[in-house]
CSV table of C-alpha atoms in Angstrom, one decimal:
chain,number,residue,atom,x,y,z
A,1,MET,CA,-35.0,-40.6,-32.0
A,2,GLY,CA,-31.7,-39.4,-33.3
A,3,LYS,CA,-29.1,-37.8,-31.0
A,4,TYR,CA,-28.8,-34.5,-33.0
A,5,LEU,CA,-31.4,-32.0,-34.0
A,6,THR,CA,-32.3,-32.1,-37.7
A,7,LEU,CA,-33.3,-29.1,-39.9
A,8,GLN,CA,-36.9,-30.2,-39.5
A,9,ASP,CA,-36.5,-30.1,-35.7
A,10,ARG,CA,-35.1,-26.6,-36.0
A,11,TYR,CA,-38.0,-25.5,-38.2
A,12,TYR,CA,-40.4,-26.8,-35.5
A,13,ILE,CA,-38.5,-24.8,-32.8
A,14,GLU,CA,-38.7,-21.6,-34.9
A,15,PHE,CA,-42.4,-22.1,-35.5
A,16,ALA,CA,-43.1,-23.1,-31.8
A,17,LEU,CA,-41.3,-20.0,-30.5
A,18,LYS,CA,-43.4,-17.7,-32.8
A,19,GLU,CA,-46.5,-19.4,-31.3
A,20,LYS,CA,-45.2,-18.5,-27.8
A,21,LYS,CA,-44.7,-22.2,-26.7
A,22,SER,CA,-42.6,-22.7,-23.7
A,23,VAL,CA,-39.1,-24.2,-23.8
A,24,SER,CA,-40.4,-27.1,-21.7
A,25,GLU,CA,-43.1,-27.9,-24.2
A,26,ILE,CA,-40.7,-27.8,-27.1
A,27,ALA,CA,-38.3,-30.0,-25.3
A,28,LEU,CA,-41.0,-32.5,-24.5
A,29,ASN,CA,-42.3,-32.7,-28.1
A,30,LEU,CA,-38.8,-33.2,-29.4
A,31,GLY,CA,-37.7,-35.6,-26.8
A,32,LYS,CA,-34.8,-33.4,-25.7
A,33,CYS,CA,-33.8,-31.8,-22.4
A,34,ARG,CA,-34.5,-28.2,-21.7
A,35,ALA,CA,-30.8,-27.4,-21.7
A,36,CYS,CA,-30.5,-28.7,-25.3
A,37,ILE,CA,-33.3,-26.4,-26.4
A,38,TYR,CA,-31.9,-23.3,-24.6
A,39,ASN,CA,-28.5,-24.0,-26.3
A,40,GLU,CA,-30.2,-24.4,-29.7
A,41,ILE,CA,-32.0,-21.1,-29.3
A,42,LYS,CA,-28.8,-19.4,-28.5
A,43,ARG,CA,-27.1,-21.0,-31.5
A,44,GLY,CA,-29.8,-19.7,-33.9
A,45,GLN,CA,-30.2,-16.1,-32.6
A,46,VAL,CA,-30.6,-13.4,-35.3
A,47,LYS,CA,-30.7,-9.7,-34.6
A,48,GLN,CA,-33.7,-7.9,-36.1
A,49,GLN,CA,-34.6,-4.2,-36.3
A,50,LYS,CA,-38.1,-2.8,-35.6
A,51,SER,CA,-39.6,0.2,-37.4
A,52,ASP,CA,-38.7,2.4,-34.5
A,53,LEU,CA,-35.0,1.4,-35.0
A,54,THR,CA,-34.8,-0.6,-31.8
A,55,TYR,CA,-33.5,-4.2,-32.0
A,56,TYR,CA,-34.8,-7.6,-30.9
A,57,TYR,CA,-33.7,-11.2,-31.3
A,58,ILE,CA,-35.4,-14.1,-33.0
A,59,TYR,CA,-34.4,-17.8,-33.6
A,60,SER,CA,-33.6,-18.8,-37.1
A,61,ALA,CA,-33.7,-22.5,-38.1
A,62,LEU,CA,-31.4,-21.8,-41.1
A,63,LYS,CA,-28.9,-19.8,-39.0
A,64,ALA,CA,-28.7,-22.6,-36.5
A,65,GLN,CA,-28.4,-25.3,-39.2
A,66,ASN,CA,-25.6,-23.2,-40.9
A,67,ASP,CA,-23.7,-23.0,-37.6
A,68,TYR,CA,-24.2,-26.7,-37.0
A,69,SER,CA,-22.9,-27.7,-40.5
A,70,TYR,CA,-19.9,-25.5,-40.2
A,71,LYS,CA,-18.9,-26.9,-36.8
A,72,ALA,CA,-19.6,-30.4,-38.0
A,73,THR,CA,-16.5,-30.1,-40.2
A,74,LEU,CA,-14.4,-30.0,-37.0
A,75,LYS,CA,-16.1,-32.8,-34.9
A,76,GLY,CA,-18.7,-35.5,-34.9
A,77,ARG,CA,-19.4,-37.7,-38.0
A,78,ASN,CA,-16.7,-36.2,-40.1
A,79,PHE,CA,-14.2,-37.9,-37.8
A,80,ASN,CA,-15.3,-41.2,-39.2
A,81,LEU,CA,-12.4,-40.6,-41.5
A,82,GLY,CA,-10.4,-39.6,-38.4
A,83,ASN,CA,-6.6,-40.1,-38.7
A,84,ASN,CA,-7.0,-42.8,-41.4
A,85,TYR,CA,-4.4,-41.0,-43.6
A,86,LYS,CA,-4.0,-44.1,-45.8
A,87,LEU,CA,-7.7,-44.1,-46.8
A,88,ALA,CA,-7.7,-40.3,-47.3
A,89,ASP,CA,-4.6,-40.4,-49.5
A,90,PHE,CA,-6.0,-43.4,-51.4
A,91,LEU,CA,-9.3,-41.5,-52.1
A,92,GLU,CA,-7.6,-38.4,-53.2
A,93,ASN,CA,-5.4,-40.3,-55.5
A,94,GLU,CA,-8.3,-42.1,-57.1
A,95,VAL,CA,-10.3,-38.9,-57.8
A,96,LEU,CA,-7.6,-36.5,-58.6
A,97,ILE,CA,-5.0,-38.7,-60.4
A,98,LYS,CA,-7.0,-41.6,-61.8
A,99,LYS,CA,-10.1,-39.4,-62.4
A,100,SER,CA,-12.4,-41.9,-60.8
A,101,SER,CA,-15.8,-40.8,-59.5
A,102,PRO,CA,-16.4,-40.7,-55.8
A,103,TYR,CA,-18.4,-43.9,-56.1
A,104,VAL,CA,-15.7,-45.8,-57.9
A,105,ALA,CA,-13.0,-44.5,-55.5
A,106,LEU,CA,-14.9,-45.8,-52.5
A,107,GLU,CA,-15.5,-49.2,-54.2
A,108,ASN,CA,-11.8,-49.5,-55.1
A,109,ALA,CA,-10.9,-48.7,-51.5
A,110,LYS,CA,-13.1,-51.5,-50.3
A,111,ARG,CA,-11.5,-53.9,-52.8
A,112,GLN,CA,-8.1,-52.9,-51.4
A,113,LYS,CA,-9.4,-54.0,-47.9
A,114,LEU,CA,-9.1,-50.5,-46.6
A,115,GLU,CA,-11.3,-49.6,-43.6
A,116,VAL,CA,-14.2,-47.6,-45.1
A,117,ASN,CA,-16.8,-46.8,-42.4
A,118,PHE,CA,-18.8,-44.1,-44.2
A,119,CYS,CA,-21.3,-44.1,-47.1
A,120,LEU,CA,-21.1,-42.3,-50.5
A,121,SER,CA,-23.3,-39.3,-49.3
A,122,SER,CA,-20.9,-38.8,-46.4
A,123,PHE,CA,-18.0,-38.9,-48.8
A,124,TYR,CA,-19.5,-36.1,-50.8
A,125,SER,CA,-20.3,-34.2,-47.5
A,126,TYR,CA,-16.7,-34.5,-46.4
A,127,ILE,CA,-15.5,-33.1,-49.7
A,128,HIS,CA,-17.8,-30.1,-49.7
A,129,LYS,CA,-16.9,-29.4,-46.0
A,130,LYS,CA,-13.2,-29.5,-47.0
A,131,VAL,CA,-12.2,-32.4,-44.7
A,132,PHE,CA,-9.6,-33.6,-47.3
A,133,LEU,CA,-6.3,-31.8,-47.8
A,134,ASN,CA,-6.4,-31.5,-51.6
A,135,LEU,CA,-9.8,-32.9,-52.7
A,136,THR,CA,-12.5,-30.2,-53.0
A,137,ALA,CA,-15.8,-29.6,-54.7
A,138,LYS,CA,-14.1,-28.0,-57.7
A,139,ASN,CA,-12.7,-31.5,-58.5
A,140,LEU,CA,-16.3,-33.0,-58.8
A,141,LYS,CA,-17.7,-30.8,-61.6
A,142,LYS,CA,-17.7,-33.6,-64.1
A,143,TYR,CA,-19.4,-36.2,-61.9
A,144,HIS,CA,-23.1,-36.6,-61.0
A,145,LYS,CA,-23.4,-36.1,-57.3
A,146,ASN,CA,-25.6,-38.2,-55.0
A,147,LYS,CA,-29.2,-37.0,-55.7
A,148,GLU,CA,-30.2,-37.2,-52.0
A,149,TYR,CA,-27.2,-35.1,-51.0
A,150,GLU,CA,-27.9,-32.6,-53.8
A,151,LYS,CA,-31.5,-32.3,-52.7
A,152,HIS,CA,-31.0,-31.8,-49.0
A,153,HIS,CA,-27.5,-30.2,-48.8
A,154,HIS,CA,-27.0,-27.9,-51.9
A,155,SER,CA,-30.5,-26.2,-51.9
A,156,THR,CA,-30.1,-25.5,-48.2
A,157,LEU,CA,-26.6,-24.4,-48.5
A,158,TYR,CA,-27.6,-22.1,-51.4
A,159,THR,CA,-30.4,-20.4,-49.4
A,160,LEU,CA,-28.0,-20.0,-46.4
A,161,ASN,CA,-25.4,-18.3,-48.5
A,162,HIS,CA,-28.1,-16.0,-50.0
A,163,SER,CA,-30.0,-15.2,-46.8
A,164,ILE,CA,-31.6,-11.9,-46.4
A,165,GLU,CA,-29.0,-11.3,-43.6
A,166,LYS,CA,-26.4,-10.9,-46.4
A,167,ARG,CA,-28.4,-8.4,-48.3
A,168,ASP,CA,-27.0,-4.8,-48.2
A,169,LYS,CA,-28.6,-3.1,-45.2
A,170,SER,CA,-29.3,0.1,-47.2
A,171,ILE,CA,-31.9,-1.8,-49.2
A,172,LYS,CA,-34.1,-1.8,-46.2
A,173,GLU,CA,-34.3,2.1,-46.4
A,174,ARG,CA,-36.0,2.0,-49.8
A,175,GLN,CA,-33.9,4.9,-51.1
A,176,GLU,CA,-32.6,3.1,-54.2
A,177,PHE,CA,-34.7,1.9,-57.1
A,178,GLY,CA,-34.4,-1.6,-58.5
A,179,HIS,CA,-34.8,-3.9,-55.4
A,180,TRP,CA,-37.8,-6.3,-55.9
A,181,GLU,CA,-39.7,-8.7,-53.8
A,182,ALA,CA,-41.3,-11.9,-55.3
A,183,ASP,CA,-44.1,-14.2,-54.3
A,184,THR,CA,-46.8,-16.4,-55.9
A,185,VAL,CA,-50.6,-16.1,-55.5
A,186,VAL,CA,-52.3,-19.5,-55.8
A,187,GLY,CA,-55.9,-20.2,-56.8
A,188,LYS,CA,-58.5,-22.7,-55.7
A,189,LYS,CA,-57.2,-25.7,-53.8
A,190,GLY,CA,-56.2,-28.5,-56.1
A,191,THR,CA,-55.5,-26.3,-59.0
A,192,LEU,CA,-52.1,-25.5,-60.5
A,193,THR,CA,-52.2,-22.2,-62.3
A,194,CYS,CA,-51.0,-19.3,-60.2
A,195,CYS,CA,-49.7,-15.8,-60.5
A,196,LEU,CA,-46.1,-14.5,-60.1
A,197,VAL,CA,-46.1,-11.2,-58.3
A,198,LEU,CA,-43.1,-8.9,-58.3
A,199,THR,CA,-43.1,-5.7,-56.3
A,200,GLU,CA,-40.5,-2.9,-56.5
A,201,ARG,CA,-39.7,-1.8,-53.0
A,202,LYS,CA,-39.3,1.9,-53.6
A,203,THR,CA,-42.2,2.6,-56.0
A,204,ARG,CA,-44.4,-0.4,-55.0
A,205,PHE,CA,-44.8,-1.0,-58.8
A,206,GLU,CA,-46.3,-4.4,-59.5
A,207,ILE,CA,-45.6,-6.9,-62.2
A,208,ILE,CA,-48.1,-9.7,-62.3
A,209,ARG,CA,-47.7,-12.8,-64.6
A,210,LYS,CA,-50.0,-15.8,-64.9
A,211,ILE,CA,-47.9,-19.0,-64.8
A,212,THR,CA,-49.0,-22.6,-65.4
A,213,ASN,CA,-47.7,-24.0,-62.1
A,214,LYS,CA,-45.7,-23.1,-59.0
A,215,SER,CA,-42.2,-24.2,-60.3
A,216,VAL,CA,-38.9,-22.7,-60.7
A,217,GLU,CA,-39.0,-23.4,-64.5
A,218,CYS,CA,-42.1,-21.2,-64.9
A,219,VAL,CA,-40.6,-18.3,-62.8
A,220,LEU,CA,-37.4,-18.6,-64.8
A,221,ALA,CA,-39.3,-18.3,-68.1
A,222,GLU,CA,-41.0,-15.1,-66.9
A,223,PHE,CA,-37.7,-13.5,-65.8
A,224,ASP,CA,-36.2,-14.5,-69.1
A,225,LYS,CA,-39.1,-12.7,-70.9
A,226,LEU,CA,-38.5,-9.6,-68.8
A,227,GLU,CA,-34.8,-9.6,-69.5
A,228,LYS,CA,-35.4,-9.9,-73.3
A,229,ALA,CA,-38.0,-7.1,-73.2
A,230,LEU,CA,-35.9,-4.7,-71.1
A,231,GLY,CA,-32.6,-5.4,-72.9
A,232,GLY,CA,-29.7,-3.4,-71.6
A,233,LYS,CA,-31.8,-1.7,-69.0
A,234,PHE,CA,-32.7,-4.9,-67.2
A,235,LYS,CA,-29.8,-4.8,-64.7
A,236,ASP,CA,-30.6,-1.2,-63.8
A,237,ILE,CA,-34.2,-2.0,-63.1
A,238,PHE,CA,-33.6,-5.4,-61.4
A,239,LYS,CA,-30.7,-5.2,-59.0
A,240,THR,CA,-31.9,-7.7,-56.3
A,241,VAL,CA,-34.9,-9.9,-55.8
A,242,THR,CA,-35.9,-11.1,-52.3
A,243,SER,CA,-38.3,-14.0,-52.0
A,244,ASP,CA,-39.4,-16.8,-49.5
A,245,ASN,CA,-37.9,-20.3,-49.6
A,246,GLY,CA,-40.7,-21.7,-51.9
A,247,VAL,CA,-39.6,-24.3,-54.5
A,248,GLU,CA,-40.5,-21.9,-57.3
A,249,PHE,CA,-37.7,-19.6,-56.2
A,250,LEU,CA,-35.0,-22.1,-55.5
A,251,GLY,CA,-32.9,-24.0,-58.2
A,252,ASN,CA,-29.4,-23.2,-56.8
A,253,GLY,CA,-29.0,-19.9,-58.6
A,254,VAL,CA,-30.7,-20.6,-61.9
A,255,LEU,CA,-32.9,-17.5,-61.6
A,256,GLU,CA,-29.9,-15.3,-61.2
A,257,ARG,CA,-28.3,-16.4,-64.5
A,258,SER,CA,-28.7,-14.0,-67.4
A,259,ILE,CA,-29.8,-15.2,-70.8
A,260,ASN,CA,-26.6,-13.5,-72.1
A,261,GLY,CA,-24.3,-15.2,-69.5
A,262,GLY,CA,-23.2,-14.1,-66.2
A,263,LYS,CA,-25.4,-12.8,-63.4
A,264,ARG,CA,-28.5,-10.6,-64.0
A,265,PHE,CA,-29.3,-9.8,-60.4
A,266,ASN,CA,-28.7,-11.0,-56.8
A,267,MET,CA,-31.3,-13.2,-55.2
A,268,PHE,CA,-31.9,-13.2,-51.4
A,269,TYR,CA,-34.2,-15.4,-49.2
A,270,CYS,CA,-36.2,-14.5,-46.2
A,271,HIS,CA,-36.2,-16.5,-42.9
A,272,PRO,CA,-38.9,-19.2,-42.8
A,273,TYR,CA,-42.2,-17.9,-41.4
A,274,CYS,CA,-41.0,-14.3,-41.7
A,275,SER,CA,-43.3,-12.9,-44.3
A,276,SER,CA,-42.7,-9.4,-42.9
A,277,GLU,CA,-39.3,-9.5,-44.4
A,278,LYS,CA,-41.0,-9.2,-47.8
A,279,GLY,CA,-43.9,-7.0,-46.6
A,280,SER,CA,-44.2,-5.0,-49.8
A,281,VAL,CA,-45.2,-8.0,-51.9
A,282,GLU,CA,-47.4,-9.4,-49.1
A,283,ASN,CA,-49.3,-6.2,-49.2
A,284,ALA,CA,-49.5,-6.4,-52.9
A,285,ASN,CA,-50.9,-9.9,-52.6
A,286,ARG,CA,-53.8,-8.5,-50.6
A,287,LEU,CA,-54.6,-6.0,-53.4
A,288,VAL,CA,-54.4,-8.8,-56.0
A,289,ARG,CA,-57.0,-10.8,-53.9
A,290,LYS,CA,-59.5,-8.0,-54.5
A,291,TYR,CA,-59.5,-9.2,-58.2
A,292,ILE,CA,-58.6,-12.8,-57.9
A,293,LYS,CA,-60.4,-14.6,-55.1
A,294,LYS,CA,-58.9,-17.6,-53.3
A,295,SER,CA,-61.9,-19.7,-54.2
A,296,GLN,CA,-61.3,-19.2,-57.9
A,297,ASN,CA,-59.3,-21.2,-60.4
A,298,ILE,CA,-56.8,-18.8,-61.8
A,299,ASP,CA,-56.9,-20.7,-65.1
A,300,ASN,CA,-60.3,-19.2,-65.6
A,301,TYR,CA,-58.7,-15.7,-65.8
A,302,ASP,CA,-57.2,-14.8,-69.2
A,303,PHE,CA,-53.9,-12.9,-69.6
A,304,ASP,CA,-55.8,-9.6,-70.4
A,305,TYR,CA,-57.6,-9.8,-67.1
A,306,ILE,CA,-54.3,-10.3,-65.3
A,307,ARG,CA,-52.8,-7.4,-67.1
A,308,ARG,CA,-55.8,-5.2,-66.2
A,309,THR,CA,-55.5,-6.2,-62.6
A,310,GLN,CA,-51.8,-5.2,-62.6
A,311,ASP,CA,-52.7,-1.8,-64.2
A,312,ALA,CA,-55.4,-1.1,-61.8
A,313,ILE,CA,-53.1,-1.6,-58.8
A,314,ASN,CA,-50.4,0.5,-60.3
A,315,ASN,CA,-52.7,3.4,-61.2
A,316,TYR,CA,-54.6,4.2,-58.1
A,317,PRO,CA,-53.5,7.1,-56.0
A,318,ARG,CA,-51.5,6.2,-52.9
A,319,LYS,CA,-51.3,8.2,-49.6
A,320,LEU,CA,-47.8,7.0,-49.3
A,321,PHE,CA,-46.8,9.0,-52.4
A,322,ASN,CA,-49.0,12.0,-51.6
A,323,GLY,CA,-51.7,11.0,-54.1
A,324,PHE,CA,-49.3,9.9,-56.8
A,325,THR,CA,-49.5,6.4,-58.3
A,326,SER,CA,-46.9,3.7,-58.5
A,327,SER,CA,-46.9,4.0,-62.2
A,328,GLU,CA,-46.0,7.7,-61.9
A,329,GLN,CA,-43.3,6.9,-59.4
A,330,LEU,CA,-41.8,4.3,-61.8
A,331,ILE,CA,-41.8,6.8,-64.7
A,332,LYS,CA,-39.9,9.2,-62.5
A,333,GLU,CA,-37.3,6.5,-61.7
A,334,ILE,CA,-37.0,5.3,-65.2
A,335,GLY,CA,-36.5,8.9,-66.3
A,336,PHE,CA,-33.5,9.1,-64.0
A,337,LEU,CA,-32.1,6.0,-65.6
A,338,ILE,CA,-32.6,7.3,-69.1
A,339,ASN,CA,-31.1,10.7,-68.3
């Protein structure tokens, strides 16, 4: 077993703590000492607020991984480069002056009999963590980066930089219209067709769309349709979207990009296993399940049925709004925007 905890190990710790497992049991399952687990829990502590405005702390795997990645720029594997200034200067010269790709730069260093004791993915990692003096990620835009590095580093880094912790605290108060939560409702096991569910936090208004599979491409297509339909009002209606870390909501910012260029909204991601952080859409999913059962293939429901389901949810009186419906609340907010 490796010396350091991996992101997968950290996800296990987060899950185990939620299941009330002891530190001793976690340490035994991971093959680590108890002190290691205690230190890790301290590293990943995140402050949360209850409905009664009191605070408590939970362990976040992503918070701990982010802290580890940042500190790794100062110690550990990054010092494989160490004080080898000759190699560092050679690699910077190859990429910045000769316009070589990182792969070619490393190969040329080996041909020059320079001591190279790290692999290509580590080279990319050092660049992105700003280990070099002049060579940064901005210099790599024209090159295809290592696929494994892209897969495991960039998607994680993106979600870390767009964590719900970085979302404006005022959004939690539900006083401003235009902040949405997103999720998908899947059908019978083994089927692909699912529903994209969007819930506006203040009005609880629902948008439900049938999509062919649980992919970022399908979700992107639906947001593009909404932006085209709403035109110039889109950015007033969609200010932020909060989702879980499902593959259908990743894509390193592709969902945020407007069809007209620039950014159309800000995307934020909940902590893993913290569905309560997007409680509005989770409650909406329960309502959707009254019309679309888990045991059913969603492909069997036509688009008209999905639309009727959406309208039924949006047009029943809610105690939360003193008997008014979500559709009526939406009309009130849209009226403010128009006026």
